[in-house]
Short mmCIF file of C-alpha atoms and ligand atoms in Angstrom, two decimals:
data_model
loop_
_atom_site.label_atom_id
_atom_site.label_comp_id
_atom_site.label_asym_id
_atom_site.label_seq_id
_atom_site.Cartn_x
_atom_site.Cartn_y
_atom_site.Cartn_z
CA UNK X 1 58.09 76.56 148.18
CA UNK X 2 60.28 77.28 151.34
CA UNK X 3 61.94 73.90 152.41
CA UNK X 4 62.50 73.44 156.39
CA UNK X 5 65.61 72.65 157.43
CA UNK X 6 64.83 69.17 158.66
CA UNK X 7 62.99 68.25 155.18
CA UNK X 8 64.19 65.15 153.54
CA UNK X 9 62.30 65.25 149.63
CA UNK X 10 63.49 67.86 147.61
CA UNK X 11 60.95 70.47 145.91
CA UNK X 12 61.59 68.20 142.60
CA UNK X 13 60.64 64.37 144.73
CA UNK X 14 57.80 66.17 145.81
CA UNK X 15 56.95 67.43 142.18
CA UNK X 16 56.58 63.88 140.98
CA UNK X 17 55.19 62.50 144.32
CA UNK X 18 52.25 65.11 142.93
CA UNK X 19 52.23 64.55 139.53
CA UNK X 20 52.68 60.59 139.51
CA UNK X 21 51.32 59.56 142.55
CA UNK X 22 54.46 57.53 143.60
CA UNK X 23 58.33 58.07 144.64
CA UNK X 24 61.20 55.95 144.18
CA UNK X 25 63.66 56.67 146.85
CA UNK X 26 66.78 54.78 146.55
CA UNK X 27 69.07 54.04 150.00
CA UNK X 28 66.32 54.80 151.97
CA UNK X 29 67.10 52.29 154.15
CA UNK X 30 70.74 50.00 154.88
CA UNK X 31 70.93 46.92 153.73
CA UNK X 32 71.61 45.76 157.57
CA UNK X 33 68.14 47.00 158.41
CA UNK X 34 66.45 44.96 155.45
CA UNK X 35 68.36 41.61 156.48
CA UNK X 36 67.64 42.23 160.05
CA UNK X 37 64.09 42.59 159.13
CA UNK X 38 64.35 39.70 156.70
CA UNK X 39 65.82 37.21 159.50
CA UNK X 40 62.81 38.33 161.63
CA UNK X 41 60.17 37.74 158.94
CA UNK X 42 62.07 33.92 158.95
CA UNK X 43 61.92 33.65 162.42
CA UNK X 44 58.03 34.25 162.40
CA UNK X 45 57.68 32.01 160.16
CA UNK X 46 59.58 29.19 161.74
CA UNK X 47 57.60 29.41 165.04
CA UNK X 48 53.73 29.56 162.02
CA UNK X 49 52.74 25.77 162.53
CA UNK X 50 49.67 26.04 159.28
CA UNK X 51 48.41 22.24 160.60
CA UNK X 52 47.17 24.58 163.65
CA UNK X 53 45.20 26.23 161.41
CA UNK X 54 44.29 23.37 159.44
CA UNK X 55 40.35 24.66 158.85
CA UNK X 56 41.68 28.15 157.45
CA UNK X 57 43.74 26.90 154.94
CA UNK X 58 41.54 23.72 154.37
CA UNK X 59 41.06 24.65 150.11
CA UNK X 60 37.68 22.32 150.71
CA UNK X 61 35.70 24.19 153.06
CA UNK X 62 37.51 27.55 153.73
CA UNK X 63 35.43 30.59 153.08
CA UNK X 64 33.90 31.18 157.07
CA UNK X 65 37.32 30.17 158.78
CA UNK X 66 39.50 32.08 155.73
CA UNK X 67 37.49 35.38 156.23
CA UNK X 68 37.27 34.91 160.01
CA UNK X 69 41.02 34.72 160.27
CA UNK X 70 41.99 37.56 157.99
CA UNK X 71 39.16 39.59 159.37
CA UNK X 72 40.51 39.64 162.61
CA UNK X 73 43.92 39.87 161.57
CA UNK X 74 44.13 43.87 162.07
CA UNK X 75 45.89 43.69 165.78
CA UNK X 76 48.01 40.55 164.73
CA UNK X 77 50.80 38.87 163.32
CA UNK X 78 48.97 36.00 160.83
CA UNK X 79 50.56 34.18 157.44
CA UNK X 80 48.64 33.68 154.43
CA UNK X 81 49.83 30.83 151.97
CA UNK X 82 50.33 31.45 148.45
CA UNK X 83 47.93 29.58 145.85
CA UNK X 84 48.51 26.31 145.43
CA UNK X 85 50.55 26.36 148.22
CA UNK X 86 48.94 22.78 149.63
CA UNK X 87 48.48 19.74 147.97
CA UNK X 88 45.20 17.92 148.06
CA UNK X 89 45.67 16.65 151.69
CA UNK X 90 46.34 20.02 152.57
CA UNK X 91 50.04 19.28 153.25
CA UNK X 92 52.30 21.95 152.11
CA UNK X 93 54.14 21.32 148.64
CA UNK X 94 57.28 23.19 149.62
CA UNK X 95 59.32 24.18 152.35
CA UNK X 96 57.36 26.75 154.77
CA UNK X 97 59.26 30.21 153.98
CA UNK X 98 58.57 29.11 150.31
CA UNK X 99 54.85 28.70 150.75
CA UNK X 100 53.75 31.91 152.65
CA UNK X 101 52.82 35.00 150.63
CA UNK X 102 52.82 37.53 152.97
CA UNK X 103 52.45 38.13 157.28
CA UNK X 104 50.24 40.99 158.59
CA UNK X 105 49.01 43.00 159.59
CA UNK X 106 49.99 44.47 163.07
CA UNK X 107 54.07 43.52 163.11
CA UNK X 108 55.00 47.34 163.70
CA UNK X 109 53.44 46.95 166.90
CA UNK X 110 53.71 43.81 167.96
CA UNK X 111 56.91 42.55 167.27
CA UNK X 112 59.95 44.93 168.36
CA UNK X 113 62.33 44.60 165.27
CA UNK X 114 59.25 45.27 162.91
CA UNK X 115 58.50 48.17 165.29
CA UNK X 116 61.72 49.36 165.08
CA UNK X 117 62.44 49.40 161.24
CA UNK X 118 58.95 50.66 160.57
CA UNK X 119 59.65 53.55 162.58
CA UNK X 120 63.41 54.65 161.49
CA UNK X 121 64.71 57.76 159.76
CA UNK X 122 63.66 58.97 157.72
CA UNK X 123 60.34 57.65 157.37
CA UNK X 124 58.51 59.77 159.74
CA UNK X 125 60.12 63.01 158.31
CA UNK X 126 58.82 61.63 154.52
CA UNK X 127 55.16 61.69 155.99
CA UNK X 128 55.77 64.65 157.00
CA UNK X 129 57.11 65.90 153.94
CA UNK X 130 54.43 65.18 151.65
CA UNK X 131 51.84 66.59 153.91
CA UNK X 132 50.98 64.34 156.72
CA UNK X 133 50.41 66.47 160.23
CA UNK X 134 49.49 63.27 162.53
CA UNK X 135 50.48 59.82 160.85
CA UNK X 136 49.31 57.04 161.96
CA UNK X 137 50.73 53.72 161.64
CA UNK X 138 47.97 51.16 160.10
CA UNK X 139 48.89 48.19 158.35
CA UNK X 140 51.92 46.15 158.13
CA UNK X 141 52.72 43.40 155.51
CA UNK X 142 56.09 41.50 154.81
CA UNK X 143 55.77 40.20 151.43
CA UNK X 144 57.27 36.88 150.49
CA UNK X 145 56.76 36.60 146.70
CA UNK X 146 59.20 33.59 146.43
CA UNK X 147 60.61 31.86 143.50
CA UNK X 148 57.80 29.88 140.69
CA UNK X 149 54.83 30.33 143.37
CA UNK X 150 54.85 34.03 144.13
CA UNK X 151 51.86 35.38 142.79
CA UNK X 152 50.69 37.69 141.07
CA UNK X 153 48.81 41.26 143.21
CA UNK X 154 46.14 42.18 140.60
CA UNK X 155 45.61 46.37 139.89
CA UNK X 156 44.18 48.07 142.51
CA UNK X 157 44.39 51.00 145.14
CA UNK X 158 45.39 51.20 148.79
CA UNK X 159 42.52 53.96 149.38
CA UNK X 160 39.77 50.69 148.04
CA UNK X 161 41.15 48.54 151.20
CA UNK X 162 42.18 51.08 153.96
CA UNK X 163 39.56 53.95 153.35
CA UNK X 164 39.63 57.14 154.92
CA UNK X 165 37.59 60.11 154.85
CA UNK X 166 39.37 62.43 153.54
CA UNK X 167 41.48 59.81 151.64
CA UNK X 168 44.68 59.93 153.46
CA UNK X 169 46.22 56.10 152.91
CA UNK X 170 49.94 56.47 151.79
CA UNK X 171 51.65 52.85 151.25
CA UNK X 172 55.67 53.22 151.88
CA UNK X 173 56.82 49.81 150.37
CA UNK X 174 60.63 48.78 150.78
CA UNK X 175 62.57 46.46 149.13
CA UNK X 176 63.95 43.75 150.96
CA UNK X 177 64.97 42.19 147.74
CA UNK X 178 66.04 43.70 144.68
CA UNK X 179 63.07 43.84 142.77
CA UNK X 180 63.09 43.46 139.06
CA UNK X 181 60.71 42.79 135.94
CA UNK X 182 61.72 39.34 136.27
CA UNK X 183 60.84 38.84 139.99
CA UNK X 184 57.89 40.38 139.75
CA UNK X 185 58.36 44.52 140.87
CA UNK X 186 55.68 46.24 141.14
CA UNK X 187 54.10 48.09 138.32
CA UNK X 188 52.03 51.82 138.54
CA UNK X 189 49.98 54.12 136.43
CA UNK X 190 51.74 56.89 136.43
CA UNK X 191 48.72 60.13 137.40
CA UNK X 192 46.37 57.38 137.87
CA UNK X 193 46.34 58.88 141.36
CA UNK X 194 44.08 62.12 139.97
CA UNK X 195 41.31 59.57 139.28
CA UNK X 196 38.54 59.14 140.86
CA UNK X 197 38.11 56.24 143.03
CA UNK X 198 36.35 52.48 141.18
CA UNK X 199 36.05 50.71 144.11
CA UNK X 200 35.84 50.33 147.86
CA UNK X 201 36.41 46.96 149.88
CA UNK X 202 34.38 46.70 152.72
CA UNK X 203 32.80 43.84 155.76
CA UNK X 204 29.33 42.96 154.03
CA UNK X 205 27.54 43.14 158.16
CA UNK X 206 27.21 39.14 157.81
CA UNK X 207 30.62 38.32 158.71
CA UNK X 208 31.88 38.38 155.39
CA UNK X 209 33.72 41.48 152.98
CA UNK X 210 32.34 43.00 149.55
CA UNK X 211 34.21 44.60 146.85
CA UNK X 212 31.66 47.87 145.96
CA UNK X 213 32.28 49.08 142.53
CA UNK X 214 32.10 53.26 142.65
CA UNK X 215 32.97 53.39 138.72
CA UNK X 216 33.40 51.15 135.76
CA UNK X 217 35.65 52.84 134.38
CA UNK X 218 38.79 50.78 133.37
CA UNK X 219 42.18 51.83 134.85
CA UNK X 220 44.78 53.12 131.59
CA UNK X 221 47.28 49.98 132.48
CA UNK X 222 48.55 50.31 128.95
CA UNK X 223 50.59 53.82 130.16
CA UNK X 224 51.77 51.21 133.46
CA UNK X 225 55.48 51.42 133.98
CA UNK X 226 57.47 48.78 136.45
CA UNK X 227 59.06 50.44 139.60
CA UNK X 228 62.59 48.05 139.60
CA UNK X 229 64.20 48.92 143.00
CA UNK X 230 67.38 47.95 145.01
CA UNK X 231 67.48 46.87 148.35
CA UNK X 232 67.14 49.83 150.42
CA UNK X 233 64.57 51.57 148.25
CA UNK X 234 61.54 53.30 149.37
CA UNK X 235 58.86 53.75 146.96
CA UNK X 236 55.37 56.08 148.24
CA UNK X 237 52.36 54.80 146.89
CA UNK X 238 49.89 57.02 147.19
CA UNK X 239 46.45 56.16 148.53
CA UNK X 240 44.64 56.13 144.73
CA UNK X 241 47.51 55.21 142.75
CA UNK X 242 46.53 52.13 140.76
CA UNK X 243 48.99 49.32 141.21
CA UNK X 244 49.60 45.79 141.52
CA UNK X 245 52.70 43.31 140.88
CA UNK X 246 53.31 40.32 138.27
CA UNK X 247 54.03 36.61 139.25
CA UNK X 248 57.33 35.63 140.24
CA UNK X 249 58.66 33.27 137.87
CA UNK X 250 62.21 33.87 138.51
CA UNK X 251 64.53 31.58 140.66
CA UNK X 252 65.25 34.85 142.95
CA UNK X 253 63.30 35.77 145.78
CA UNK X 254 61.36 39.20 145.88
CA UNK X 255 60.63 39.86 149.58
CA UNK X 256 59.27 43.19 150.42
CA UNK X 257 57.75 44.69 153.23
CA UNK X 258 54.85 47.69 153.57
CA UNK X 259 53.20 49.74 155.90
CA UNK X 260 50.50 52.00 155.70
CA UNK X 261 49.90 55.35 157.10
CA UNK X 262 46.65 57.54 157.66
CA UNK X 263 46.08 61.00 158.87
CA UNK X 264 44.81 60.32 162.68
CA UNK X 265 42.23 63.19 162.32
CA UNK X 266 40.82 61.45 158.83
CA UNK X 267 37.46 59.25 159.54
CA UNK X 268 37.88 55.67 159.71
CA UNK X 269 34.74 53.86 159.09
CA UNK X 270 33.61 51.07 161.02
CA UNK X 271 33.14 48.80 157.97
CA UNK X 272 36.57 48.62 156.68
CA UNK X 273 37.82 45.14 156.99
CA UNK X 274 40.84 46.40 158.91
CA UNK X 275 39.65 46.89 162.97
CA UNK X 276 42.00 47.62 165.70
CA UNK X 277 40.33 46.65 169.05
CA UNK X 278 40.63 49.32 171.78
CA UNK X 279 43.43 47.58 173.69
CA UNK X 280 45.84 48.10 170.75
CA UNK X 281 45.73 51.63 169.06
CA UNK X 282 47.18 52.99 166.34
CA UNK X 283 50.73 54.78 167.26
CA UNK X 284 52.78 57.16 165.10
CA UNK X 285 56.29 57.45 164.20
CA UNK X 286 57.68 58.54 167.63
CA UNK X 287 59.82 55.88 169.40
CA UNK X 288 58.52 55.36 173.05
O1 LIG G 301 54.69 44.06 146.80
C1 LIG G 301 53.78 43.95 145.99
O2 LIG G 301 53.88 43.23 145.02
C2 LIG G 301 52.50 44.74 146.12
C3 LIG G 301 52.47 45.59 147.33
C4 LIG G 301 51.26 46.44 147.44
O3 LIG G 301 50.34 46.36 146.67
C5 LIG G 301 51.21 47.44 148.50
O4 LIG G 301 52.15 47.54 149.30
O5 LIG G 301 50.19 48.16 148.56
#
């Protein structure tokens, strides 16, 4: 295959992009980028006030205002609180950075450092790459997964949350941490990719999401293998790659941050749980 001049994988990355459904690319991105992006994420977080929020994160009565709020967080910059992140007065247990698992989902176009990393070199390029022809930015997470209460993200695939027709969801996940067994790194099935989908999560019509099972067929975890990166690193998930990340039960922090990308000309169906209203759309990789 004929690589253009401006291509950043080599034929053999994009071998075992196709064969294992994910790509570990180290220095993807400086280490002054990640702690520029990490002293943002704090920043957000130190202006989050969760007692203004007090019904979402209420553990008593929280299923209407909980689904509400991360319904419509699509076109916004929202925090979620890890499990057992409040005590029984709903006051937090630990200090606020410590007790947030992750922000999302609209920081790469809302807030102008997130913008900014999310759309450096060579990310676009990669899309491009590995067969994008119109990317769209969709989703954006930072990840806390602190010390003792970062928890665990069960098995799944990106494709079951952020479906497209064709499939087209690509995650590109960097570490903002380095990200080890002990921390809790992710964790893949390597070709799990080539299956078919098991399940699709989707809004139920009554205000409230649904996880539809396609297949009960069991995902082959036993053949997992952990994806330990450096700071810096990008790893490509694709869209049906099974994978998920143990608990942190280390005294080092694991902060990572992910976007994900569609094709523009895939459909997007008006029951995923992920909506952008009209007055924000989805933007590429070009910088305005
Ligand atoms: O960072 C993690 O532990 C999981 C991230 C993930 O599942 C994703 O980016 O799709």
């Amino acid at each position: 295959m004929a690589m253009s001049s401006t291509s950043v994988l080599s034929p053999q990355q994009l071998e075992s992009w196709h064969d294992d459904g994910f790509l570990v690319i180290e220095q993807a991105l400086s280490p002054e980028a990640c702690e520029q992006l990490r002293r943002q994420a704090l920043m957000l977080v130190d202006s989050f006030e969760p007692a203004e929020n007090a019904t979402v994160f209420d553990t008593n009565d929280q299923s209407h205002a909980a689904d509400d709020y991360f319904l419509s967080s699509g076109d916004k910059i929202r925090f979620f609180l890890e499990d057992g992140a409040l005590d029984d007065s709903a006051r937090l247990t630990r200090p606020k950075a410590q007790s947030i698992n992750k922000i999302g989902h609209a920081m790469h176009d809302l807030d102008d450092v997130f913008a900014s990393f999310s759309r450096q070199d060579p990310l676009g390029q990669i899309c491009t790459d590995i067969g994008f022809s119109d990317p769209l930015l969709l989703q954006s997470m930072y990840i806390f997964k602190s010390p003792e209460i970062g928890g665990e993200v069960s098995w799944h695939t990106d494709h079951t949350f952020l479906w497209t027709e064709p499939q087209s969801v690509v995650g590109m996940w960097v570490a903002i941490d380095d990200a080890t067994v002990d921390n809790g790194c992710m964790w893949a099935v390597p070709g799990g990719h080539l299956e078919p989908p098991r399940f699709r999560f989707r809004r139920d019509g009554r205000g409230g999401t649904t996880m539809e099972e396609l297949s009960s067929e069991p995902w082959n975890t036993d053949s997992a293998v952990p994806i330990e990166a450096e700071q810096g690193t990008l790893v490509l998930l694709h869209g049906t790659l099974p994978h998920g990340s143990g608990p942190n039960t280390s005294d080092k922090s694991r902060h990572a941050y992910t976007v994900h990308v569609i094709e523009a000309g895939a459909d997007y169906p008006d029951d995923n749980w992920l909506q952008r209203p009209t007055s924000l759309p989805l933007s590429g990789f070009q910088t305005a």
